[in-house]
PDB file of C-alpha atoms in Angstrom:
ATOM      1  CA  LEU Y   1      -0.226  -0.386  -0.573  1.00 86.00           C
ATOM      2  CA  THR Y   2       1.622   3.432  -1.113  1.00 86.00           C
ATOM      3  CA  ILE Y   3       0.255   6.203   1.067  1.00 82.00           C
ATOM      4  CA  ALA Y   4       1.366  10.515   0.880  1.00 82.00           C
ATOM      5  CA  LEU Y   5       2.562  11.142   3.617  1.00 87.00           C
ATOM      6  CA  PRO Y   6       3.391  14.951   4.924  1.00 89.00           C
ATOM      7  CA  GLY Y   7       6.386  16.293   6.424  1.00 91.00           C
ATOM      8  CA  ILE Y   8       6.125  15.096   9.956  1.00 94.00           C
ATOM      9  CA  LEU Y   9       5.875  18.944  10.739  1.00 94.00           C
ATOM     10  CA  ASP Y  10       2.766  18.382   8.564  1.00 91.00           C
ATOM     11  CA  GLN Y  11       1.872  15.072  10.613  1.00 91.00           C
ATOM     12  CA  ARG Y  12       1.016  17.184  13.504  1.00 93.00           C
ATOM     13  CA  ARG Y  13      -0.925  20.002  12.461  1.00 92.00           C
ATOM     14  CA  ILE Y  14      -3.220  17.975  10.786  1.00 92.00           C
ATOM     15  CA  ALA Y  15      -3.737  15.408  13.659  1.00 93.00           C
ATOM     16  CA  GLU Y  16      -4.133  19.189  16.278  1.00 94.00           C
ATOM     17  CA  ARG Y  17      -6.566  20.906  13.969  1.00 93.00           C
ATOM     18  CA  LEU Y  18      -8.409  17.275  13.281  1.00 94.00           C
ATOM     19  CA  ARG Y  19      -8.082  16.806  17.134  1.00 95.00           C
ATOM     20  CA  GLU Y  20      -9.162  20.281  17.549  1.00 96.00           C
ATOM     21  CA  GLN Y  21     -12.433  20.013  14.908  1.00 95.00           C
ATOM     22  CA  LEU Y  22     -13.878  16.716  16.434  1.00 96.00           C
ATOM     23  CA  ALA Y  23     -14.193  17.208  19.512  1.00 97.00           C
ATOM     24  CA  ALA Y  24     -15.919  20.662  18.631  1.00 97.00           C
ATOM     25  CA  VAL Y  25     -18.420  17.999  16.934  1.00 96.00           C
ATOM     26  CA  GLU Y  26     -18.645  15.772  19.878  1.00 97.00           C
ATOM     27  CA  ASP Y  27     -19.213  19.314  22.249  1.00 97.00           C
ATOM     28  CA  ALA Y  28     -21.973  20.249  19.141  1.00 97.00           C
ATOM     29  CA  ARG Y  29     -23.579  16.953  19.264  1.00 97.00           C
ATOM     30  CA  ALA Y  30     -24.047  16.696  22.728  1.00 97.00           C
ATOM     31  CA  ALA Y  31     -25.570  19.792  22.783  1.00 98.00           C
ATOM     32  CA  VAL Y  32     -28.376  19.478  20.563  1.00 98.00           C
ATOM     33  CA  GLN Y  33     -28.863  16.166  22.260  1.00 97.00           C
ATOM     34  CA  ALA Y  34     -29.596  17.917  25.139  1.00 98.00           C
ATOM     35  CA  GLN Y  35     -31.797  19.814  23.536  1.00 97.00           C
ATOM     36  CA  LEU Y  36     -33.446  17.032  21.837  1.00 97.00           C
ATOM     37  CA  ASP Y  37     -33.654  15.154  25.132  1.00 97.00           C
ATOM     38  CA  ALA Y  38     -36.181  18.283  27.037  1.00 96.00           C
ATOM     39  CA  ALA Y  39     -37.687  19.137  23.604  1.00 96.00           C
ATOM     40  CA  GLN Y  40     -39.772  14.902  24.092  1.00 94.00           C
ATOM     41  CA  GLU Y  41     -39.741  15.765  27.395  1.00 94.00           C
ATOM     42  CA  LEU Y  42     -42.587  18.665  26.125  1.00 95.00           C
ATOM     43  CA  PRO Y  43     -45.399  16.668  25.374  1.00 94.00           C
ATOM     44  CA  LEU Y  44     -45.669  15.493  29.611  1.00 93.00           C
ATOM     45  CA  ALA Y  45     -44.897  19.053  30.269  1.00 94.00           C
ATOM     46  CA  HIS Y  46     -48.099  20.230  28.036  1.00 94.00           C
ATOM     47  CA  LEU Y  47     -49.681  17.610  30.038  1.00 95.00           C
ATOM     48  CA  ARG Y  48     -48.836  18.294  33.139  1.00 95.00           C
ATOM     49  CA  SER Y  49     -50.130  22.350  31.956  1.00 95.00           C
ATOM     50  CA  VAL Y  50     -52.930  21.280  31.340  1.00 96.00           C
ATOM     51  CA  PHE Y  51     -54.059  18.754  33.507  1.00 96.00           C
ATOM     52  CA  ALA Y  52     -52.571  20.968  37.101  1.00 95.00           C
ATOM     53  CA  PRO Y  53     -54.197  19.625  40.310  1.00 95.00           C
ATOM     54  CA  ALA Y  54     -54.851  23.844  40.576  1.00 95.00           C
ATOM     55  CA  THR Y  55     -56.895  23.530  37.632  1.00 95.00           C
ATOM     56  CA  THR Y  56     -58.975  20.036  37.542  1.00 96.00           C
ATOM     57  CA  ALA Y  57     -59.533  21.078  40.930  1.00 96.00           C
ATOM     58  CA  GLN Y  58     -62.284  23.117  39.575  1.00 96.00           C
ATOM     59  CA  TRP Y  59     -63.248  20.720  37.602  1.00 97.00           C
ATOM     60  CA  PRO Y  60     -66.233  18.486  38.602  1.00 97.00           C
ATOM     61  CA  ARG Y  61     -65.577  15.109  38.699  1.00 97.00           C
ATOM     62  CA  LYS Y  62     -67.813  12.603  37.434  1.00 96.00           C
ATOM     63  CA  ASN Y  63     -67.404   8.369  37.074  1.00 97.00           C
ATOM     64  CA  LEU Y  64     -65.718   7.332  34.161  1.00 96.00           C
ATOM     65  CA  SER Y  65     -68.425   4.709  33.960  1.00 96.00           C
ATOM     66  CA  ASP Y  66     -71.087   7.646  32.944  1.00 97.00           C
ATOM     67  CA  LEU Y  67     -69.527   9.066  30.769  1.00 97.00           C
ATOM     68  CA  CYS Y  68     -67.797   6.089  28.451  1.00 96.00           C
ATOM     69  CA  GLU Y  69     -67.714   2.203  28.277  1.00 96.00           C
ATOM     70  CA  ILE Y  70     -66.505  -0.296  25.399  1.00 95.00           C
ATOM     71  CA  VAL Y  71     -69.102  -2.113  23.485  1.00 91.00           C
ATOM     72  CA  ALA Y  72     -67.320  -3.526  20.527  1.00 91.00           C
ATOM     73  CA  ARG Y  73     -68.078  -6.784  20.291  1.00 93.00           C
ATOM     74  CA  GLN Y  74     -65.669  -9.948  19.249  1.00 94.00           C
ATOM     75  CA  VAL Y  75     -65.120 -11.046  15.469  1.00 96.00           C
ATOM     76  CA  ASP Y  76     -62.795 -13.114  12.708  1.00 97.00           C
ATOM     77  CA  PRO Y  77     -60.443 -11.404  11.735  1.00 97.00           C
ATOM     78  CA  ARG Y  78     -59.593 -13.858   8.972  1.00 96.00           C
ATOM     79  CA  LEU Y  79     -63.605 -13.384   7.724  1.00 97.00           C
ATOM     80  CA  PRO Y  80     -62.677 -10.971   4.336  1.00 95.00           C
ATOM     81  CA  GLU Y  81     -65.302  -8.683   6.100  1.00 95.00           C
ATOM     82  CA  TYR Y  82     -62.541  -7.529   8.358  1.00 97.00           C
ATOM     83  CA  SER Y  83     -59.314  -8.723   7.385  1.00 96.00           C
ATOM     84  CA  ARG Y  84     -58.770  -6.510   5.560  1.00 96.00           C
ATOM     85  CA  LEU Y  85     -59.564  -3.348   7.528  1.00 97.00           C
ATOM     86  CA  PRO Y  86     -56.498  -1.913  10.226  1.00 97.00           C
ATOM     87  CA  HIS Y  87     -55.597  -4.067  14.143  1.00 97.00           C
ATOM     88  CA  ILE Y  88     -53.121  -1.809  15.887  1.00 96.00           C
ATOM     89  CA  SER Y  89     -51.715  -3.083  19.273  1.00 94.00           C
ATOM     90  CA  ALA Y  90     -49.681  -1.010  21.783  1.00 94.00           C
ATOM     91  CA  GLU Y  91     -46.566  -1.066  19.384  1.00 94.00           C
ATOM     92  CA  ASN Y  92     -48.512   0.084  16.714  1.00 95.00           C
ATOM     93  CA  ILE Y  93     -49.029   4.129  19.593  1.00 95.00           C
ATOM     94  CA  GLU Y  94     -46.204   6.175  20.124  1.00 93.00           C
ATOM     95  CA  THR Y  95     -45.790   6.086  23.869  1.00 93.00           C
ATOM     96  CA  GLY Y  96     -46.788   9.648  25.150  1.00 92.00           C
ATOM     97  CA  LEU Y  97     -48.247  10.993  21.984  1.00 92.00           C
ATOM     98  CA  CYS Y  98     -51.710   9.456  20.705  1.00 93.00           C
ATOM     99  CA  ARG Y  99     -49.698   9.321  17.057  1.00 92.00           C
ATOM    100  CA  LEU Y 100     -50.109   5.608  15.145  1.00 94.00           C
ATOM    101  CA  LEU Y 101     -47.322   3.839  13.379  1.00 93.00           C
ATOM    102  CA  ASN Y 102     -46.605   1.555  10.966  1.00 94.00           C
ATOM    103  CA  VAL Y 103     -49.351   0.239  11.035  1.00 95.00           C
ATOM    104  CA  ARG Y 104     -51.418  -2.711   8.466  1.00 96.00           C
ATOM    105  CA  THR Y 105     -54.352  -4.640   8.360  1.00 97.00           C
ATOM    106  CA  ALA Y 106     -54.877  -7.386   9.959  1.00 97.00           C
ATOM    107  CA  ALA Y 107     -54.451 -10.072   7.263  1.00 96.00           C
ATOM    108  CA  GLU Y 108     -50.915  -8.271   6.323  1.00 97.00           C
ATOM    109  CA  ASP Y 109     -50.147  -8.686  10.189  1.00 96.00           C
ATOM    110  CA  GLY Y 110     -51.225 -12.835  10.373  1.00 95.00           C
ATOM    111  CA  MET Y 111     -54.005 -12.061  12.559  1.00 96.00           C
ATOM    112  CA  ILE Y 112     -55.988 -15.720  13.274  1.00 95.00           C
ATOM    113  CA  SER Y 113     -57.427 -15.465  16.121  1.00 94.00           C
ATOM    114  CA  GLY Y 114     -60.472 -12.934  17.421  1.00 94.00           C
ATOM    115  CA  LYS Y 115     -60.477  -9.701  17.657  1.00 96.00           C
ATOM    116  CA  TYR Y 116     -62.588  -6.649  18.640  1.00 96.00           C
ATOM    117  CA  LEU Y 117     -63.960  -4.341  16.317  1.00 97.00           C
ATOM    118  CA  PHE Y 118     -63.615  -0.957  17.181  1.00 97.00           C
ATOM    119  CA  GLN Y 119     -65.435   2.933  14.867  1.00 96.00           C
ATOM    120  CA  GLN Y 120     -64.146   5.758  13.880  1.00 96.00           C
ATOM    121  CA  GLY Y 121     -64.097   7.999  16.731  1.00 96.00           C
ATOM    122  CA  ASP Y 122     -63.520   5.327  19.823  1.00 97.00           C
ATOM    123  CA  VAL Y 123     -60.632   6.228  22.521  1.00 97.00           C
ATOM    124  CA  LEU Y 124     -58.114   2.827  21.950  1.00 97.00           C
ATOM    125  CA  TYR Y 125     -56.267   2.227  25.475  1.00 97.00           C
ATOM    126  CA  SER Y 126     -53.831   0.063  26.013  1.00 96.00           C
ATOM    127  CA  LYS Y 127     -54.279  -1.738  29.116  1.00 94.00           C
ATOM    128  CA  LEU Y 128     -51.645  -3.295  29.093  1.00 93.00           C
ATOM    129  CA  ARG Y 129     -47.733  -2.068  31.010  1.00 93.00           C
ATOM    130  CA  PRO Y 130     -49.583   1.507  31.921  1.00 94.00           C
ATOM    131  CA  TYR Y 131     -47.122   3.310  33.051  1.00 94.00           C
ATOM    132  CA  LEU Y 132     -46.482   3.592  28.463  1.00 94.00           C
ATOM    133  CA  ARG Y 133     -49.088   5.393  28.275  1.00 95.00           C
ATOM    134  CA  LYS Y 134     -50.282   3.989  24.953  1.00 96.00           C
ATOM    135  CA  VAL Y 135     -53.526   5.552  23.916  1.00 97.00           C
ATOM    136  CA  THR Y 136     -55.326   6.912  20.714  1.00 96.00           C
ATOM    137  CA  ILE Y 137     -58.090   8.024  18.631  1.00 96.00           C
ATOM    138  CA  ALA Y 138     -59.432   5.724  16.182  1.00 96.00           C
ATOM    139  CA  GLU Y 139     -59.140   6.923  12.828  1.00 93.00           C
ATOM    140  CA  SER Y 140     -61.627   4.529  11.443  1.00 95.00           C
ATOM    141  CA  ARG Y 141     -63.046   1.196  11.922  1.00 96.00           C
ATOM    142  CA  GLY Y 142     -60.373  -1.666  13.140  1.00 97.00           C
ATOM    143  CA  LEU Y 143     -59.508  -4.274  14.775  1.00 97.00           C
ATOM    144  CA  CYS Y 144     -57.425  -4.782  18.178  1.00 96.00           C
ATOM    145  CA  SER Y 145     -56.819  -6.957  20.609  1.00 89.00           C
ATOM    146  CA  ALA Y 146     -58.164  -7.982  23.715  1.00 87.00           C
ATOM    147  CA  ASP Y 147     -54.603  -6.241  24.959  1.00 92.00           C
ATOM    148  CA  MET Y 148     -56.457  -2.745  23.675  1.00 94.00           C
ATOM    149  CA  TYR Y 149     -60.025  -0.814  25.785  1.00 96.00           C
ATOM    150  CA  PRO Y 150     -62.194   0.589  23.124  1.00 96.00           C
ATOM    151  CA  ILE Y 151     -63.870   2.983  24.253  1.00 97.00           C
ATOM    152  CA  ARG Y 152     -66.442   4.753  23.475  1.00 97.00           C
ATOM    153  CA  VAL Y 153     -67.872   7.927  24.688  1.00 97.00           C
ATOM    154  CA  ASN Y 154     -70.904   9.183  25.045  1.00 97.00           C
ATOM    155  CA  PRO Y 155     -70.612  13.036  23.293  1.00 96.00           C
ATOM    156  CA  ALA Y 156     -72.578  14.390  24.499  1.00 96.00           C
ATOM    157  CA  LEU Y 157     -70.496  14.369  27.960  1.00 96.00           C
ATOM    158  CA  LEU Y 158     -66.653  13.243  26.576  1.00 97.00           C
ATOM    159  CA  ASP Y 159     -64.753  14.848  24.055  1.00 97.00           C
ATOM    160  CA  ALA Y 160     -63.081  11.449  22.177  1.00 97.00           C
ATOM    161  CA  ARG Y 161     -59.188  13.832  21.927  1.00 97.00           C
ATOM    162  CA  PHE Y 162     -60.401  15.625  25.146  1.00 97.00           C
ATOM    163  CA  THR Y 163     -60.578  12.344  27.231  1.00 97.00           C
ATOM    164  CA  ALA Y 164     -57.540  10.187  25.497  1.00 97.00           C
ATOM    165  CA  TRP Y 165     -54.976  12.369  26.412  1.00 97.00           C
ATOM    166  CA  MET Y 166     -56.224  13.391  29.635  1.00 97.00           C
ATOM    167  CA  LEU Y 167     -56.192   9.043  30.099  1.00 97.00           C
ATOM    168  CA  LEU Y 168     -52.093  10.284  29.078  1.00 96.00           C
ATOM    169  CA  GLY Y 169     -52.243  13.020  32.306  1.00 94.00           C
ATOM    170  CA  GLU Y 170     -50.037  11.944  35.420  1.00 94.00           C
ATOM    171  CA  GLU Y 171     -53.163  12.070  37.390  1.00 96.00           C
ATOM    172  CA  PHE Y 172     -54.833   8.346  34.991  1.00 96.00           C
ATOM    173  CA  THR Y 173     -51.087   7.059  34.209  1.00 96.00           C
ATOM    174  CA  LYS Y 174     -50.549   6.291  38.425  1.00 95.00           C
ATOM    175  CA  TYR Y 175     -54.015   5.577  38.791  1.00 96.00           C
ATOM    176  CA  ALA Y 176     -53.856   2.930  36.640  1.00 95.00           C
ATOM    177  CA  VAL Y 177     -50.182   2.181  37.063  1.00 94.00           C
ATOM    178  CA  GLY Y 178     -51.063   2.195  41.573  1.00 93.00           C
ATOM    179  CA  GLU Y 179     -54.167  -1.055  40.547  1.00 92.00           C
ATOM    180  CA  SER Y 180     -52.156  -2.783  37.526  1.00 89.00           C
ATOM    181  CA  GLN Y 181     -49.389  -3.557  39.806  1.00 84.00           C
ATOM    182  CA  ARG Y 182     -52.670  -5.573  41.689  1.00 76.00           C
ATOM    183  CA  SER Y 183     -51.378  -7.961  39.140  1.00 71.00           C
ATOM    184  CA  ARG Y 184     -48.853 -10.574  38.120  1.00 76.00           C
ATOM    185  CA  MET Y 185     -48.094  -8.690  34.534  1.00 80.00           C
ATOM    186  CA  PRO Y 186     -49.289  -4.692  34.644  1.00 89.00           C
ATOM    187  CA  LYS Y 187     -52.481  -4.942  34.044  1.00 92.00           C
ATOM    188  CA  LEU Y 188     -55.502  -2.827  34.077  1.00 94.00           C
ATOM    189  CA  ASN Y 189     -59.026  -4.433  33.841  1.00 93.00           C
ATOM    190  CA  ARG Y 190     -62.116  -2.829  33.384  1.00 93.00           C
ATOM    191  CA  GLU Y 191     -63.437  -2.524  36.767  1.00 94.00           C
ATOM    192  CA  GLN Y 192     -59.727  -0.120  37.588  1.00 95.00           C
ATOM    193  CA  LEU Y 193     -60.720   1.576  34.750  1.00 96.00           C
ATOM    194  CA  PHE Y 194     -64.420   2.654  35.360  1.00 96.00           C
ATOM    195  CA  GLY Y 195     -63.654   2.921  38.190  1.00 95.00           C
ATOM    196  CA  TRP Y 196     -61.264   6.356  38.007  1.00 97.00           C
ATOM    197  CA  ASP Y 197     -63.052   9.309  38.793  1.00 97.00           C
ATOM    198  CA  ALA Y 198     -62.342  11.623  35.344  1.00 97.00           C
ATOM    199  CA  PRO Y 199     -62.140  15.578  35.646  1.00 97.00           C
ATOM    200  CA  VAL Y 200     -64.331  16.557  33.780  1.00 97.00           C
ATOM    201  CA  PRO Y 201     -64.393  20.400  32.303  1.00 97.00           C
ATOM    202  CA  GLN Y 202     -67.996  21.618  30.119  1.00 97.00           C
ATOM    203  CA  LEU Y 203     -67.449  20.407  26.844  1.00 97.00           C
ATOM    204  CA  SER Y 204     -66.620  23.508  24.600  1.00 97.00           C
ATOM    205  CA  GLU Y 205     -64.463  23.943  27.123  1.00 97.00           C
ATOM    206  CA  GLN Y 206     -62.818  19.620  26.981  1.00 97.00           C
ATOM    207  CA  ARG Y 207     -62.548  20.881  22.516  1.00 97.00           C
ATOM    208  CA  ARG Y 208     -61.207  24.033  23.001  1.00 97.00           C
ATOM    209  CA  LEU Y 209     -58.474  22.224  25.644  1.00 97.00           C
ATOM    210  CA  ALA Y 210     -57.614  18.895  23.359  1.00 97.00           C
ATOM    211  CA  ALA Y 211     -56.703  21.771  20.151  1.00 97.00           C
ATOM    212  CA  GLN Y 212     -54.840  23.914  22.419  1.00 96.00           C
ATOM    213  CA  ILE Y 213     -52.859  19.944  23.569  1.00 96.00           C
ATOM    214  CA  GLU Y 214     -52.360  18.895  20.500  1.00 95.00           C
ATOM    215  CA  LEU Y 215     -51.140  22.181  18.344  1.00 96.00           C
ATOM    216  CA  GLU Y 216     -48.334  21.760  21.337  1.00 95.00           C
ATOM    217  CA  VAL Y 217     -47.401  18.419  20.535  1.00 94.00           C
ATOM    218  CA  ALA Y 218     -47.281  19.235  16.579  1.00 94.00           C
ATOM    219  CA  GLY Y 219     -45.193  21.725  17.546  1.00 95.00           C
ATOM    220  CA  SER Y 220     -42.714  19.982  19.885  1.00 95.00           C
ATOM    221  CA  ARG Y 221     -43.047  17.261  17.240  1.00 93.00           C
ATOM    222  CA  GLN Y 222     -41.134  19.636  14.752  1.00 96.00           C
ATOM    223  CA  LEU Y 223     -38.852  20.325  16.985  1.00 97.00           C
ATOM    224  CA  VAL Y 224     -37.615  16.415  17.708  1.00 96.00           C
ATOM    225  CA  ILE Y 225     -37.980  16.219  14.064  1.00 96.00           C
ATOM    226  CA  HIS Y 226     -35.299  19.005  13.178  1.00 97.00           C
ATOM    227  CA  LEU Y 227     -33.250  18.059  16.019  1.00 97.00           C
ATOM    228  CA  ARG Y 228     -33.428  14.167  15.136  1.00 97.00           C
ATOM    229  CA  ASP Y 229     -31.677  15.504  11.745  1.00 98.00           C
ATOM    230  CA  ARG Y 230     -28.848  18.353  13.061  1.00 97.00           C
ATOM    231  CA  ILE Y 231     -27.793  15.359  15.243  1.00 97.00           C
ATOM    232  CA  ALA Y 232     -27.390  12.505  11.853  1.00 97.00           C
ATOM    233  CA  ALA Y 233     -25.776  15.762   9.862  1.00 97.00           C
ATOM    234  CA  LEU Y 234     -23.254  15.888  12.984  1.00 97.00           C
ATOM    235  CA  ASP Y 235     -22.547  12.129  13.405  1.00 96.00           C
ATOM    236  CA  HIS Y 236     -21.627  12.174   9.183  1.00 96.00           C
ATOM    237  CA  LEU Y 237     -19.114  15.380   9.538  1.00 95.00           C
ATOM    238  CA  PRO Y 238     -16.286  13.324  11.523  1.00 95.00           C
ATOM    239  CA  ALA Y 239     -15.674  11.236   8.445  1.00 94.00           C
ATOM    240  CA  ALA Y 240     -16.554  14.090   6.075  1.00 93.00           C
ATOM    241  CA  LEU Y 241     -13.652  15.828   7.796  1.00 93.00           C
ATOM    242  CA  LEU Y 242     -10.878  12.595   8.235  1.00 92.00           C
ATOM    243  CA  ARG Y 243     -11.821  12.227   3.534  1.00 90.00           C
ATOM    244  CA  GLU Y 244     -10.762  16.274   3.935  1.00 89.00           C
ATOM    245  CA  ALA Y 245      -6.969  16.261   5.992  1.00 87.00           C
ATOM    246  CA  PHE Y 246      -6.186  13.289   4.150  1.00 86.00           C
ATOM    247  CA  ALA Y 247      -7.309  14.762   0.814  1.00 84.00           C
ATOM    248  CA  GLY Y 248      -4.890  17.289   2.173  1.00 74.00           C
ATOM    249  CA  ARG Y 249      -7.831  19.762   1.862  1.00 70.00           C
ATOM    250  CA  LEU Y 250      -7.328  19.877   6.457  1.00 64.00           C
TER     251      LEU Y 250
END
């Protein structure tokens, strides 16, 4: 192997310059990573603000069983009328963000055992490991497993979007985690779910708050995407600096 070899003084100069540049890149990456970590906490901070104890103390409390119900029936996902419907499990829900990821049909997921048929607008809550905070709104008719609760709200009393964010809030999560720890596998049963007294403002206020949360969460998500792009660019920079150095341009 034949290599281009500069004089010893140039070697030292290049090595020192590379050391400075790579250290600067690492410092910049650490700073952006800190910003990313903070940005990823923003949605929960928004929820804390909306559902602050001082605020919810002013809202009337109503038992969840008086506001919503679970009416989904079990169906065979192999039947043509159901096999083409989206199939949602906890793995398809992004933690704490009410967002669906990589949803496929029941047929594509190879489902053969009975699944629950939910309707558009139902609130889908993952009852396993409540600390994972997996909740979303059904965008269309579809199927979910028995590990999910398809919750149908009474639209005269409760806004579905508000309900989803409320179930992601710290108060309900703390309640759900505490109740679920009574079993070997952390799981919230129906009696425990409907045993909670929810803080419920007027319907118009529910809709306003849900819209506010969604706007803030969307802004946080865009910030996270931007910061991840910056980290990706910084991750590619050391290789670019090395190419410059050994091409004789440093």
